[in-house]
Amino acid sequence: MQLGVNVPNFGPGTDPGMLREWARIAEGLGYDLLMVSDHVVITPDVAERYPDPFYEPFTTLSWLAGVTSTVRLGTTVLILPYRHPLLVARMATSLSRLSGGRFVLGVGVGWARQEFGALGVPFTARGRLTDEYLATLREVWRTETETEAEAEPGAAPVPVWVGGHSAAALRRAARFGDAWHPLRLSVARMRTILTDHSLPAFAPRIALRVTETPVDDPERLAGVGTIEQILDDLEQLRLLGADTVVLDPYHGDPEATRRPDTAWRALTEVATHWKTAS
């Protein structure tokens, strides 16, 4: 099972130097994947949690591809209804080829009603649009693959991870996804969903918050607790069939982007213990 990191590409402490340092540390610790978030218009509902500067994900990952060598790069998650699907297909294919096939496209329907309004995209149609756009992406890549006489390195279809855990999201993941990509759930909740539904590969994003004493809350999110609890969460996810687990050390406080040392220590602790346990 591979481990990834959700890197904050937003907030008052984030700049090119900080993004480069996140990438250097994560790749140096042996993490397999770097992922970033997506917002286009920083409306008030977005700014409360993910304020400016907010670095656009395709641009950011293209730049990070040039300052890394082996780590995969991805979106967790690209809000698919915000962009024309043919544009997404072209950008994703380009990034995959330029990075040597390292790109993973994680997608979701989005939640920020004001941002949808600013972009002129109907909020209530976001699920339907996401399904339509995923179908278009699949058709574009199928056609391109069939018409290429010889596939170039990195020209294979881009892996698509589908986020969400509603009934509609699970149907979407089963129909269009290469992996189901749930965000910040408990291990018990993920186990129940995997038991009750036929889904593709499993690649969750979990929280990362190391505590000194055990967290006894029955609703405890995966990745929150002592290092022993977190390592057990990872082992349970491995047993559930997770191909990749993405660790998310951001907990909603934009000021924390100015102080990444806590997140880096947690990532170091997990990487060190996981390598030893494995």
Coordinates of C-alpha atoms in Angstrom, one line a residue:
M1 CA 0.0 0.0 0.0
Q2 CA 1.3 3.4 -1.0
L3 CA 1.1 6.6 1.1
G4 CA 0.4 10.1 -0.2
V5 CA 0.2 13.6 1.2
N6 CA -2.5 16.3 0.6
V7 CA -0.4 19.5 0.3
P8 CA -2.1 22.8 1.1
N9 CA -1.9 24.9 -2.1
F10 CA -3.7 27.8 -0.4
G11 CA -3.6 30.1 2.6
P12 CA -1.5 33.0 3.9
G13 CA 1.6 30.8 4.5
T14 CA 1.7 29.3 1.0
D15 CA 4.0 30.5 -1.7
P16 CA 6.3 28.9 -4.3
G17 CA 9.1 28.4 -1.8
M18 CA 6.7 26.7 0.7
L19 CA 5.2 24.5 -2.0
R20 CA 8.7 23.4 -3.1
E21 CA 9.6 22.6 0.5
W22 CA 6.4 20.5 1.0
A23 CA 7.3 18.5 -2.2
R24 CA 11.0 18.1 -1.1
I25 CA 10.0 16.8 2.4
A26 CA 7.3 14.5 1.2
E27 CA 9.4 13.0 -1.6
G28 CA 12.4 12.8 0.7
L29 CA 10.4 10.9 3.3
G30 CA 9.4 8.3 0.7
Y31 CA 5.8 9.3 0.2
D32 CA 4.4 8.1 -3.2
L33 CA 1.9 10.8 -4.1
L34 CA 1.4 14.6 -3.7
M35 CA -2.1 15.9 -4.1
V36 CA -3.6 19.4 -4.1
S37 CA -7.1 20.9 -3.8
D38 CA -9.2 22.9 -6.3
H39 CA -11.1 26.1 -6.1
V40 CA -11.4 28.7 -8.9
V41 CA -13.2 31.7 -7.3
I42 CA -12.5 32.4 -3.7
T43 CA -16.0 33.4 -2.7
P44 CA -16.8 34.0 1.0
D45 CA -17.9 30.4 1.6
V46 CA -14.6 29.2 0.2
A47 CA -12.4 31.8 1.8
E48 CA -13.4 30.9 5.3
R49 CA -11.6 27.6 5.0
Y50 CA -9.4 27.9 1.9
P51 CA -8.4 31.6 1.5
D52 CA -6.1 33.3 -1.0
P53 CA -3.6 32.8 -2.3
F54 CA -5.1 29.7 -3.9
Y55 CA -2.8 28.1 -6.5
E56 CA -4.7 26.6 -9.4
P57 CA -4.1 22.8 -9.3
F58 CA -3.1 22.0 -12.9
T59 CA -0.6 24.9 -12.9
T60 CA 0.7 24.0 -9.5
L61 CA 1.1 20.3 -10.3
S62 CA 2.9 21.1 -13.6
W63 CA 5.4 23.2 -11.6
L64 CA 5.8 20.5 -8.9
A65 CA 6.4 17.9 -11.6
G66 CA 9.5 19.9 -12.6
V67 CA 10.9 20.0 -9.0
T68 CA 10.2 16.3 -8.2
S69 CA 11.3 13.2 -9.9
T70 CA 9.5 10.1 -8.7
V71 CA 6.5 11.1 -6.7
R72 CA 3.0 10.9 -8.3
L73 CA 0.9 14.1 -8.5
G74 CA -2.8 14.4 -8.2
T75 CA -6.0 16.4 -7.4
T76 CA -8.1 15.8 -4.3
V77 CA -10.4 16.7 -5.7
L78 CA -10.8 18.6 -9.0
I79 CA -14.4 20.1 -9.0
L80 CA -15.3 18.6 -12.3
P81 CA -18.4 20.9 -13.2
Y82 CA -16.2 24.0 -13.1
R83 CA -14.4 23.3 -16.4
H84 CA -15.4 22.1 -19.8
P85 CA -14.6 18.3 -20.0
L86 CA -12.7 18.7 -23.2
L87 CA -10.4 21.2 -21.5
V88 CA -10.0 18.9 -18.5
A89 CA -9.1 16.0 -20.8
R90 CA -6.5 18.1 -22.6
M91 CA -5.0 19.5 -19.4
A92 CA -4.9 16.1 -17.6
T93 CA -3.4 14.3 -20.6
S94 CA -0.8 17.0 -21.1
L95 CA 0.2 16.9 -17.4
S96 CA 0.4 13.1 -17.5
R97 CA 2.7 13.1 -20.5
L98 CA 4.9 16.0 -19.2
S99 CA 5.3 14.3 -15.9
G100 CA 6.1 10.8 -17.3
G101 CA 2.7 9.4 -16.4
R102 CA 2.7 10.5 -12.8
F103 CA -0.7 12.3 -12.8
V104 CA -3.9 11.0 -11.0
L105 CA -7.1 12.9 -11.6
G106 CA -9.2 12.9 -8.4
V107 CA -12.7 14.4 -9.1
G108 CA -15.7 15.5 -7.1
V109 CA -19.0 17.4 -7.5
G110 CA -18.1 20.4 -5.3
W111 CA -19.9 22.0 -2.4
A112 CA -19.4 25.8 -2.5
R113 CA -22.8 27.2 -3.7
Q114 CA -21.4 30.8 -4.0
E115 CA -18.5 29.7 -6.1
F116 CA -20.9 27.8 -8.5
G117 CA -22.9 31.0 -8.8
A118 CA -19.8 33.1 -9.6
L119 CA -18.9 30.6 -12.4
G120 CA -22.4 30.5 -13.8
V121 CA -22.7 26.8 -13.1
P122 CA -26.0 25.6 -11.7
F123 CA -25.4 24.2 -8.2
T124 CA -28.3 21.8 -8.3
A125 CA -27.1 20.2 -11.5
R126 CA -23.6 19.5 -10.3
G127 CA -24.1 15.8 -9.9
R128 CA -25.6 15.3 -13.4
L129 CA -22.8 17.5 -14.9
T130 CA -20.2 15.5 -13.1
D131 CA -21.6 12.2 -14.6
E132 CA -21.8 13.7 -18.1
Y133 CA -18.3 15.1 -17.9
L134 CA -16.8 11.8 -16.6
A135 CA -18.5 10.0 -19.5
T136 CA -16.9 12.6 -21.9
L137 CA -13.5 12.1 -20.4
R138 CA -13.7 8.4 -20.8
E139 CA -14.9 8.7 -24.4
V140 CA -12.1 11.2 -25.3
W141 CA -9.4 9.0 -23.8
R142 CA -10.8 5.8 -25.4
T143 CA -10.9 7.5 -28.8
E144 CA -7.4 8.8 -28.4
T145 CA -6.0 5.5 -27.4
E146 CA -7.7 3.7 -30.3
T147 CA -6.4 6.2 -32.9
E148 CA -2.8 6.4 -31.7
A149 CA -0.7 4.1 -33.9
E150 CA 1.8 3.7 -31.1
A151 CA 1.2 5.0 -27.5
E152 CA 3.8 7.4 -26.4
P153 CA 5.4 7.0 -22.9
G154 CA 2.9 8.3 -20.4
A155 CA 0.1 8.4 -23.0
A156 CA -2.1 5.8 -21.3
P157 CA -5.5 7.1 -20.0
V158 CA -5.2 9.1 -16.8
P159 CA -6.3 7.2 -13.6
V160 CA -9.6 8.7 -12.3
W161 CA -10.4 8.6 -8.6
V162 CA -14.0 9.5 -7.8
G163 CA -14.7 11.2 -4.4
G164 CA -17.7 11.3 -2.2
H165 CA -19.7 8.8 -0.2
S166 CA -23.3 9.6 -0.9
A167 CA -25.4 7.0 -2.8
A168 CA -24.9 9.0 -6.0
A169 CA -21.2 9.3 -5.5
L170 CA -20.8 5.5 -4.9
R171 CA -22.8 4.8 -8.1
R172 CA -20.5 7.3 -9.9
A173 CA -17.3 5.7 -8.6
A174 CA -18.5 2.3 -9.6
R175 CA -19.5 3.4 -13.1
F176 CA -16.6 5.8 -14.0
G177 CA -13.8 5.5 -11.5
D178 CA -10.5 3.6 -11.4
A179 CA -10.7 4.1 -7.6
W180 CA -13.2 5.2 -5.0
H181 CA -11.6 8.2 -3.2
P182 CA -13.5 8.9 0.1
L183 CA -12.5 11.9 2.1
R184 CA -12.1 12.0 5.9
L185 CA -14.3 9.1 7.1
S186 CA -13.8 6.7 10.0
V187 CA -12.4 3.2 9.3
A188 CA -15.8 1.7 10.4
R189 CA -17.7 3.8 7.9
M190 CA -15.4 2.9 5.0
R191 CA -15.6 -0.8 5.9
T192 CA -19.4 -0.7 5.9
I193 CA -19.5 1.0 2.5
L194 CA -17.0 -1.4 1.0
T195 CA -19.0 -4.3 2.4
D196 CA -22.3 -3.0 1.0
H197 CA -21.2 -1.8 -2.4
S198 CA -19.3 -3.2 -5.4
L199 CA -16.6 -0.5 -6.0
P200 CA -13.4 -0.3 -8.0
A201 CA -10.0 0.1 -6.3
F202 CA -10.0 2.0 -2.9
A203 CA -7.8 5.1 -2.3
P204 CA -9.0 7.1 0.7
R205 CA -7.9 10.5 1.9
I206 CA -7.8 10.5 5.7
A207 CA -7.0 13.1 8.3
L208 CA -3.5 13.3 10.0
R209 CA -3.5 14.6 13.5
V210 CA -1.2 12.9 16.0
T211 CA -2.3 13.2 19.7
E212 CA -0.3 12.3 22.8
T213 CA -3.2 10.3 24.3
P214 CA -5.6 7.9 22.6
V215 CA -8.8 9.3 21.1
D216 CA -11.7 7.2 22.4
D217 CA -14.5 8.8 20.4
P218 CA -16.4 6.1 18.6
E219 CA -16.8 8.5 15.6
R220 CA -13.0 9.1 15.5
L221 CA -11.9 9.9 12.0
A222 CA -9.2 7.6 10.5
G223 CA -5.8 9.2 11.0
V224 CA -6.7 11.1 14.2
G225 CA -5.1 9.7 17.4
T226 CA -1.8 8.5 18.8
I227 CA 0.8 7.2 16.4
E228 CA -0.3 3.7 17.4
Q229 CA -3.9 4.4 16.5
I230 CA -2.9 5.9 13.1
L231 CA -0.7 3.0 12.2
D232 CA -3.5 0.6 13.1
D233 CA -5.9 2.7 10.9
L234 CA -3.4 2.3 8.0
E235 CA -3.2 -1.4 8.6
Q236 CA -7.0 -1.7 8.7
L237 CA -7.2 0.2 5.4
R238 CA -4.6 -2.0 3.9
L239 CA -6.6 -5.1 4.9
L240 CA -9.7 -3.4 3.3
G241 CA -7.8 -3.3 0.0
A242 CA -6.6 0.3 -0.1
D243 CA -4.1 0.8 -2.9
T244 CA -3.1 4.3 -1.7
V245 CA -3.9 6.3 1.4
V246 CA -3.5 10.0 1.3
L247 CA -2.8 11.8 4.6
D248 CA -4.3 15.2 5.1
P249 CA -2.6 17.3 7.8
Y250 CA -4.7 20.4 7.2
H251 CA -7.6 20.9 9.7
G252 CA -9.3 24.1 8.6
D253 CA -7.2 26.8 10.2
P254 CA -5.6 28.9 7.4
E255 CA -3.0 30.3 9.8
A256 CA -1.6 26.8 10.1
T257 CA -0.2 27.2 6.6
R258 CA 2.3 29.6 8.1
R259 CA 3.4 26.9 10.6
P260 CA 3.9 23.7 8.6
D261 CA 6.4 22.2 11.1
T262 CA 3.7 20.4 13.0
A263 CA 2.4 18.7 9.9
W264 CA 5.9 17.9 8.7
R265 CA 6.7 16.2 12.1
A266 CA 3.5 14.2 11.9
L267 CA 4.4 13.1 8.3
T268 CA 7.9 12.2 9.4
E269 CA 6.6 10.1 12.4
V270 CA 4.1 8.2 10.2
A271 CA 6.7 7.5 7.5
T272 CA 9.3 6.3 9.9
H273 CA 7.0 4.0 11.8
W274 CA 5.2 2.7 8.7
K275 CA 8.5 1.8 7.0
T276 CA 9.5 -0.1 10.1
A277 CA 6.2 -1.9 10.5
S278 CA 6.2 -2.8 6.8

